[in-house]
PDB file of C-alpha atoms in Angstrom:
ATOM      1  CA  MET A   1       0.105  -0.054   0.118  1.00 49.00           C
ATOM      2  CA  GLY A   2       1.508   3.541  -1.082  1.00 51.00           C
ATOM      3  CA  PRO A   3       1.918   6.341   1.298  1.00 53.00           C
ATOM      4  CA  CYS A   4      -0.756   8.427  -0.156  1.00 51.00           C
ATOM      5  CA  LEU A   5      -3.608   5.526   0.102  1.00 49.00           C
ATOM      6  CA  ALA A   6      -2.229   4.804   3.808  1.00 51.00           C
ATOM      7  CA  LEU A   7      -2.517   8.397   4.861  1.00 47.00           C
ATOM      8  CA  CYS A   8      -6.057   8.557   3.221  1.00 49.00           C
ATOM      9  CA  VAL A   9      -7.083   5.409   4.985  1.00 51.00           C
ATOM     10  CA  LEU A  10      -5.795   6.454   8.376  1.00 48.00           C
ATOM     11  CA  GLY A  11      -7.465   9.989   8.085  1.00 52.00           C
ATOM     12  CA  CYS A  12     -10.755   8.555   7.224  1.00 51.00           C
ATOM     13  CA  ALA A  13     -10.886   5.899   9.574  1.00 51.00           C
ATOM     14  CA  LYS A  14     -10.554   8.533  12.462  1.00 51.00           C
ATOM     15  CA  SER A  15     -13.514  10.506  10.959  1.00 52.00           C
ATOM     16  CA  PHE A  16     -15.508   7.578   9.439  1.00 51.00           C
ATOM     17  CA  PHE A  17     -18.081   7.181  12.282  1.00 53.00           C
ATOM     18  CA  PHE A  18     -18.511  10.922  12.926  1.00 57.00           C
ATOM     19  CA  VAL A  19     -19.522  11.768   9.336  1.00 56.00           C
ATOM     20  CA  LYS A  20     -23.072  11.375   8.411  1.00 63.00           C
ATOM     21  CA  ASN A  21     -22.192  11.257   4.612  1.00 67.00           C
ATOM     22  CA  THR A  22     -19.889   8.157   4.194  1.00 69.00           C
ATOM     23  CA  ASP A  23     -20.387   8.458   0.387  1.00 73.00           C
ATOM     24  CA  LYS A  24     -17.464  11.283   0.276  1.00 73.00           C
ATOM     25  CA  ILE A  25     -15.179   8.909   2.253  1.00 71.00           C
ATOM     26  CA  VAL A  26     -15.794   6.044   0.043  1.00 76.00           C
ATOM     27  CA  LYS A  27     -15.130   8.468  -2.977  1.00 78.00           C
ATOM     28  CA  LEU A  28     -11.913   9.639  -1.257  1.00 75.00           C
ATOM     29  CA  ILE A  29     -10.638   6.207  -0.624  1.00 77.00           C
ATOM     30  CA  TRP A  30     -11.636   5.066  -4.156  1.00 81.00           C
ATOM     31  CA  SER A  31      -9.759   7.998  -5.682  1.00 80.00           C
ATOM     32  CA  ALA A  32      -6.614   7.266  -3.631  1.00 78.00           C
ATOM     33  CA  ILE A  33      -6.581   3.741  -4.725  1.00 80.00           C
ATOM     34  CA  LEU A  34      -6.809   4.737  -8.513  1.00 81.00           C
ATOM     35  CA  ALA A  35      -4.068   7.238  -7.990  1.00 78.00           C
ATOM     36  CA  GLU A  36      -1.773   4.646  -6.649  1.00 77.00           C
ATOM     37  CA  PHE A  37      -2.318   2.262  -9.410  1.00 78.00           C
ATOM     38  CA  THR A  38      -2.166   4.692 -12.038  1.00 81.00           C
ATOM     39  CA  VAL A  39       0.970   6.214 -10.863  1.00 79.00           C
ATOM     40  CA  LEU A  40       2.774   3.237  -9.441  1.00 79.00           C
ATOM     41  CA  GLY A  41       1.661   0.752 -12.061  1.00 78.00           C
ATOM     42  CA  PRO A  42       3.771   1.826 -15.038  1.00 79.00           C
ATOM     43  CA  ASP A  43       6.811   2.533 -13.028  1.00 80.00           C
ATOM     44  CA  SER A  44       6.638  -0.971 -11.423  1.00 80.00           C
ATOM     45  CA  MET A  45       6.219  -2.654 -15.108  1.00 82.00           C
ATOM     46  CA  PHE A  46       9.314  -0.908 -16.383  1.00 84.00           C
ATOM     47  CA  TYR A  47      11.343  -1.849 -13.237  1.00 85.00           C
ATOM     48  CA  THR A  48      10.156  -5.420 -13.639  1.00 86.00           C
ATOM     49  CA  SER A  49      11.143  -5.525 -17.307  1.00 87.00           C
ATOM     50  CA  CYS A  50      14.452  -4.028 -16.816  1.00 88.00           C
ATOM     51  CA  MET A  51      15.271  -6.528 -13.959  1.00 90.00           C
ATOM     52  CA  LEU A  52      14.250  -9.394 -16.032  1.00 90.00           C
ATOM     53  CA  LEU A  53      16.338  -8.271 -19.187  1.00 91.00           C
ATOM     54  CA  ASN A  54      19.261  -7.958 -16.880  1.00 90.00           C
ATOM     55  CA  LEU A  55      18.620 -11.409 -15.367  1.00 91.00           C
ATOM     56  CA  LYS A  56      18.564 -12.834 -19.029  1.00 92.00           C
ATOM     57  CA  PHE A  57      21.729 -11.120 -20.082  1.00 92.00           C
ATOM     58  CA  PHE A  58      23.360 -12.376 -16.884  1.00 93.00           C
ATOM     59  CA  GLN A  59      22.252 -16.071 -17.719  1.00 91.00           C
ATOM     60  CA  LEU A  60      23.541 -15.536 -21.281  1.00 92.00           C
ATOM     61  CA  LYS A  61      26.775 -14.401 -19.770  1.00 92.00           C
ATOM     62  CA  GLN A  62      26.961 -17.728 -17.818  1.00 90.00           C
ATOM     63  CA  GLU A  63      26.042 -19.844 -20.820  1.00 89.00           C
ATOM     64  CA  ILE A  64      29.087 -18.291 -22.863  1.00 88.00           C
ATOM     65  CA  GLU A  65      31.358 -18.873 -19.888  1.00 88.00           C
ATOM     66  CA  VAL A  66      30.290 -22.643 -19.902  1.00 84.00           C
ATOM     67  CA  ILE A  67      31.024 -22.858 -23.601  1.00 81.00           C
ATOM     68  CA  PHE A  68      34.500 -21.495 -23.278  1.00 79.00           C
ATOM     69  CA  ASP A  69      35.422 -23.141 -20.086  1.00 78.00           C
ATOM     70  CA  ASP A  70      39.025 -24.328 -19.580  1.00 63.00           C
ATOM     71  CA  GLU A  71      37.982 -27.579 -18.375  1.00 64.00           C
ATOM     72  CA  ASN A  72      36.589 -28.715 -21.746  1.00 63.00           C
ATOM     73  CA  ASP A  73      40.064 -29.272 -23.015  1.00 65.00           C
ATOM     74  CA  GLY A  74      38.906 -30.269 -26.549  1.00 64.00           C
ATOM     75  CA  THR A  75      36.255 -32.823 -25.247  1.00 69.00           C
ATOM     76  CA  ILE A  76      33.582 -30.760 -27.035  1.00 71.00           C
ATOM     77  CA  SER A  77      33.698 -31.079 -30.973  1.00 76.00           C
ATOM     78  CA  TYR A  78      33.738 -27.954 -33.214  1.00 77.00           C
ATOM     79  CA  GLY A  79      30.087 -28.821 -34.249  1.00 81.00           C
ATOM     80  CA  ASP A  80      28.795 -28.886 -30.750  1.00 81.00           C
ATOM     81  CA  ILE A  81      30.391 -25.570 -30.061  1.00 82.00           C
ATOM     82  CA  ARG A  82      29.298 -23.990 -33.264  1.00 87.00           C
ATOM     83  CA  SER A  83      25.551 -25.211 -32.522  1.00 89.00           C
ATOM     84  CA  GLU A  84      25.584 -23.838 -29.000  1.00 88.00           C
ATOM     85  CA  LEU A  85      27.087 -20.420 -30.065  1.00 89.00           C
ATOM     86  CA  ALA A  86      24.332 -20.342 -32.606  1.00 92.00           C
ATOM     87  CA  LEU A  87      21.796 -20.631 -29.750  1.00 92.00           C
ATOM     88  CA  VAL A  88      23.526 -18.019 -27.807  1.00 92.00           C
ATOM     89  CA  VAL A  89      23.618 -15.716 -30.507  1.00 93.00           C
ATOM     90  CA  ASP A  90      19.801 -16.213 -31.190  1.00 94.00           C
ATOM     91  CA  ARG A  91      19.070 -15.649 -27.593  1.00 93.00           C
ATOM     92  CA  HIS A  92      21.112 -12.475 -27.671  1.00 94.00           C
ATOM     93  CA  ILE A  93      19.463 -11.057 -30.716  1.00 94.00           C
ATOM     94  CA  HIS A  94      16.223 -11.806 -29.060  1.00 93.00           C
ATOM     95  CA  LEU A  95      17.203  -9.972 -25.832  1.00 92.00           C
ATOM     96  CA  LEU A  96      18.599  -6.875 -27.713  1.00 93.00           C
ATOM     97  CA  ARG A  97      15.160  -6.889 -29.534  1.00 92.00           C
ATOM     98  CA  GLY A  98      13.234  -6.808 -26.161  1.00 89.00           C
ATOM     99  CA  ALA A  99      15.633  -4.130 -24.704  1.00 90.00           C
ATOM    100  CA  GLU A 100      14.903  -2.049 -27.903  1.00 91.00           C
ATOM    101  CA  LEU A 101      11.243  -2.380 -27.634  1.00 88.00           C
ATOM    102  CA  LEU A 102      11.487  -1.326 -24.040  1.00 85.00           C
ATOM    103  CA  ARG A 103      13.531   1.699 -25.103  1.00 84.00           C
ATOM    104  CA  VAL A 104      11.120   2.764 -27.761  1.00 83.00           C
ATOM    105  CA  HIS A 105       8.017   2.553 -25.990  1.00 73.00           C
ATOM    106  CA  LEU A 106       9.353   4.326 -22.822  1.00 68.00           C
ATOM    107  CA  PHE A 107      11.316   7.086 -24.245  1.00 63.00           C
TER     108      PHE A 107
END
């Protein structure tokens, strides 16, 4: 619950039983709820999208490190390395497109 909504609920709770017209209090609480969701909703979506992209790029980095690990010592064939790199490049292109969509729609 956001600070605006919390203050509204606390302020209304004190005066709820002393007001004869509770319709105004219900409208005030409803407007505070709408304000919280319209202001904080897009920011939360942007933050979640950025964190998801960051996590996916970190996973991609770890996959690249596994492919070029020193412990392999020639045990993986050239064809296997090539196919794994092709998958990594495809994922990287997909993540870059997602980052570009995020940049285009928000700026």
